[in-house]
Short mmCIF file of C-alpha atoms in Angstrom, two decimals:
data_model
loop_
_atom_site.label_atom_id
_atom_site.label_comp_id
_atom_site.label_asym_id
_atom_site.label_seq_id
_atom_site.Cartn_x
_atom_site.Cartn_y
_atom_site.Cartn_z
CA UNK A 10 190.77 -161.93 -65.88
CA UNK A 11 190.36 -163.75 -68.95
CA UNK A 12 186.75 -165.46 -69.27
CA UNK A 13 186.42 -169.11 -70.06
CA UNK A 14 185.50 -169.77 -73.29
CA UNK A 15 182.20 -171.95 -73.97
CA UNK A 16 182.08 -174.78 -76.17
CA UNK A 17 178.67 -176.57 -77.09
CA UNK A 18 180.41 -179.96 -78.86
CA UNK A 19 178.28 -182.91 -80.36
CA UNK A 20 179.70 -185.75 -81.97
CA UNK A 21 177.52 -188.36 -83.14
CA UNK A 22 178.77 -192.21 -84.35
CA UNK A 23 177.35 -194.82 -86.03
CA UNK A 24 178.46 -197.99 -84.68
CA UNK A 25 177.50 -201.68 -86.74
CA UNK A 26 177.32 -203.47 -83.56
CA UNK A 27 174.00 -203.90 -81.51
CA UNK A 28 173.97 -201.20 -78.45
CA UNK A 29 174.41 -203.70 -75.79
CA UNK A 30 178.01 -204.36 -77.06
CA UNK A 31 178.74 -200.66 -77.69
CA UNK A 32 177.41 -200.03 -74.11
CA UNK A 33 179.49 -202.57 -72.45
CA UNK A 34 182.61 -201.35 -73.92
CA UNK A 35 182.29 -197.23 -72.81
CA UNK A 36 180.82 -198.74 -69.71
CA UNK A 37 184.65 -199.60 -69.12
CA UNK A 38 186.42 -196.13 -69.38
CA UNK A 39 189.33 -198.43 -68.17
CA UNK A 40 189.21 -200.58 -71.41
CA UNK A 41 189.37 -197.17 -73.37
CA UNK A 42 193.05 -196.62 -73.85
CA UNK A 43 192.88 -200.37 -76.24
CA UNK A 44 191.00 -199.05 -78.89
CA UNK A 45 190.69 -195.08 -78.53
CA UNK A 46 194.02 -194.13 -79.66
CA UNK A 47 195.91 -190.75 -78.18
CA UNK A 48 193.87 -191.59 -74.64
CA UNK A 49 194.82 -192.91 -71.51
CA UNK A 50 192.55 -193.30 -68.70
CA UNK A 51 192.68 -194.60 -64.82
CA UNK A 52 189.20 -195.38 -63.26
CA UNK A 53 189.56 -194.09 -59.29
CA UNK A 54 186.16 -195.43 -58.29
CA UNK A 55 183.64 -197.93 -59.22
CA UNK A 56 180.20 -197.08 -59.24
CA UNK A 57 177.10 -199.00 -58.47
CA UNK A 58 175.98 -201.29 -61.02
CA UNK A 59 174.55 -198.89 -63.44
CA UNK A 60 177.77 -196.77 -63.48
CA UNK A 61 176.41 -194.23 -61.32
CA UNK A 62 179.39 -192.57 -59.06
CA UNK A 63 182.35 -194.09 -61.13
CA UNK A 64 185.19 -191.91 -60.98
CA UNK A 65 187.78 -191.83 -63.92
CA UNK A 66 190.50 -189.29 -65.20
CA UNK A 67 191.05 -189.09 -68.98
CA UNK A 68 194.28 -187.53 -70.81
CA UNK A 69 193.53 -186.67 -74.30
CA UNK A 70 196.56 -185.82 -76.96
CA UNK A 71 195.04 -183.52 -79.27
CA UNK A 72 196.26 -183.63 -82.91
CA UNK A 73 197.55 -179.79 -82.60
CA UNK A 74 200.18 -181.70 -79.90
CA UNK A 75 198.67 -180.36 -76.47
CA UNK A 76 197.51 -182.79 -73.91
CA UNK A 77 193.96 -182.44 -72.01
CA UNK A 78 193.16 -183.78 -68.97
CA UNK A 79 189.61 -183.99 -67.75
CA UNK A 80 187.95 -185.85 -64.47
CA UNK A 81 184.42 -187.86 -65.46
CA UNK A 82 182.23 -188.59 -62.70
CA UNK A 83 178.98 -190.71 -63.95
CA UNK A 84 176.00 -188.77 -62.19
CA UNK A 85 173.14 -190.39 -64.15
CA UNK A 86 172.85 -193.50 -66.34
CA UNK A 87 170.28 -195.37 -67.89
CA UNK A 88 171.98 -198.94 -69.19
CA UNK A 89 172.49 -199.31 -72.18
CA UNK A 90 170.73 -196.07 -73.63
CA UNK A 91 172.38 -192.56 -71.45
CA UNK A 92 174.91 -191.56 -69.23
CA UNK A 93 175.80 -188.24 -67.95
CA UNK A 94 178.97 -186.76 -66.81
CA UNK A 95 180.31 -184.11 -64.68
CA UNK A 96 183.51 -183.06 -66.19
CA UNK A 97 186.48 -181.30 -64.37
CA UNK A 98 189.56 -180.35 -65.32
CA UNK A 99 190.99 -178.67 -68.28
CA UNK A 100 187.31 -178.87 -69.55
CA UNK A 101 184.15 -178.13 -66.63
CA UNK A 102 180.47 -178.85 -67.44
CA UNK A 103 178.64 -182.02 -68.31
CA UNK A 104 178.80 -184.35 -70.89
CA UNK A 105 175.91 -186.84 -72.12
CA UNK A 106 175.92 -189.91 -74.45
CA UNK A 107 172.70 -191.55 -75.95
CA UNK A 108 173.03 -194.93 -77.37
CA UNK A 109 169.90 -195.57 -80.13
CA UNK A 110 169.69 -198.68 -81.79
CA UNK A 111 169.13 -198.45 -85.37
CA UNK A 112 168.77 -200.89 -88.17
CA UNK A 113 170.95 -201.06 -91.12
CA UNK A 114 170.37 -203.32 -94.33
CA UNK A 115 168.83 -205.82 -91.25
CA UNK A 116 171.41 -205.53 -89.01
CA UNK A 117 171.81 -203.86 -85.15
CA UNK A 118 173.79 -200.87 -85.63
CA UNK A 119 174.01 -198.04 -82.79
CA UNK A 120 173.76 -194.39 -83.37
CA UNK A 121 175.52 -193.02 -80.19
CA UNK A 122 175.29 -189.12 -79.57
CA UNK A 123 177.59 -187.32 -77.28
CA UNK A 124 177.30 -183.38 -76.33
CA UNK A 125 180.06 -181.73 -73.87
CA UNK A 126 178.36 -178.52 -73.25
CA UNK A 127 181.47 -177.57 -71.78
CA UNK A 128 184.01 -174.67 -70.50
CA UNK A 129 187.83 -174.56 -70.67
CA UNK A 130 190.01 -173.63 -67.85
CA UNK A 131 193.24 -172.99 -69.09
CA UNK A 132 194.59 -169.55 -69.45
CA UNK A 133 196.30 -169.93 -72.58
CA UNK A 134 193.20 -171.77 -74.08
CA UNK A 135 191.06 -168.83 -72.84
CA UNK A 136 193.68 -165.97 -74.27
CA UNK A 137 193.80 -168.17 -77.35
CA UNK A 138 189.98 -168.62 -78.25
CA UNK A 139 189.84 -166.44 -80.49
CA UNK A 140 191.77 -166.96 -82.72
CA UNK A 141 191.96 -170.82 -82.06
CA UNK A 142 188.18 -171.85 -81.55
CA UNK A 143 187.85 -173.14 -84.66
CA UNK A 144 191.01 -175.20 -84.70
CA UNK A 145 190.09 -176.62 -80.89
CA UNK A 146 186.25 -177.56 -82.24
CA UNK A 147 188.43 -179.89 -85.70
CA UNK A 148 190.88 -181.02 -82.91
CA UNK A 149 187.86 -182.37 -80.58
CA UNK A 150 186.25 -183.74 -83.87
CA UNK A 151 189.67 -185.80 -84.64
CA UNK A 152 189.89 -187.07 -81.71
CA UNK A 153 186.04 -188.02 -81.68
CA UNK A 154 186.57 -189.47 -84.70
CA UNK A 155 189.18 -191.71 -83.82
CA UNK A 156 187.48 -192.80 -81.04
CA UNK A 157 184.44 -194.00 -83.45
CA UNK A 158 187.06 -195.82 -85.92
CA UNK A 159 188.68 -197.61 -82.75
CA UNK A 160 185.33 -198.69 -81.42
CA UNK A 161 184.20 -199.69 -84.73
CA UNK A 162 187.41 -202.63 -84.98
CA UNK A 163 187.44 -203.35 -81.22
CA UNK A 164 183.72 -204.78 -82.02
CA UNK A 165 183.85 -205.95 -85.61
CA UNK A 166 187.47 -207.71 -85.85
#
């Protein structure tokens, strides 16, 4: 049996819009697919009115061409600074994001943190860690990264 490989993955963006706006747009996983390219996502539940129990399912296309597909259940949120995930799917774990405000040449700007302390479950990930751990950690860092840039015009265009 081949053992699932950890990841501990932190991405951290700096957003020039005030955290209330960055908030309300990854409050709406649904909204995601307009301006996080290579994603599509289907909310299956709504939550109360913090988030808390929304149910979504995200498919990622990684830039090394294979697809991920993860469940997010909020389990904890505190609007408009954390949220915390369970993740299932291709990944398991948690995930967490942390919205700071920050101030930039006297304007709002958000610093948002996210960590996916996280597992993968498919065999040929697991057989393939080894040797492709390093490319899987730049592929989630792409795909981070284009999530940032798309967030970035959806609230400054």
């Amino acid at each position: 049996m081949i053992t699932r490989r950890a990841y501990a993955l932190t991405s951290r963006w700096c957003v020039p819009a005030p955290r209330a706006a960055c908030w309300s747009q990854l409050a709406d996983p649904g909204s995601w697919p307009e301006w996080w390219p290579h994603l599509r996502s289907r909310v299956l539940r709504d939550g109360d009115e913090a988030g808390v129990g929304t149910r979504g399912v995200l498919v990622y296309r990684s830039p090394l061409g294979y697809r991920l597909r993860i469940g997010l259940e909020v389990l904890a949120a505190d609007p408009p600074e954390r949220v915390e995930f369970a993740v299932v799917g291709d990944l398991t774990g948690r995930a967490t994001a942390q919205l700071d405000e920050v101030e930039r040449d006297g304007a709002a700007w958000t610093s948002i943190t996210t960590r996916w302390p996280v597992r993968t479950t498919r065999g040929w990930m697991n057989a393939a860690a080894p040797v492709l751990a390093p490319a899987f950690n730049w592929a989630h860092a792409r795909v981070m990264s284009a999530g940032e840039r798309g967030l970035v015009r959806r609230l400054t265009t």
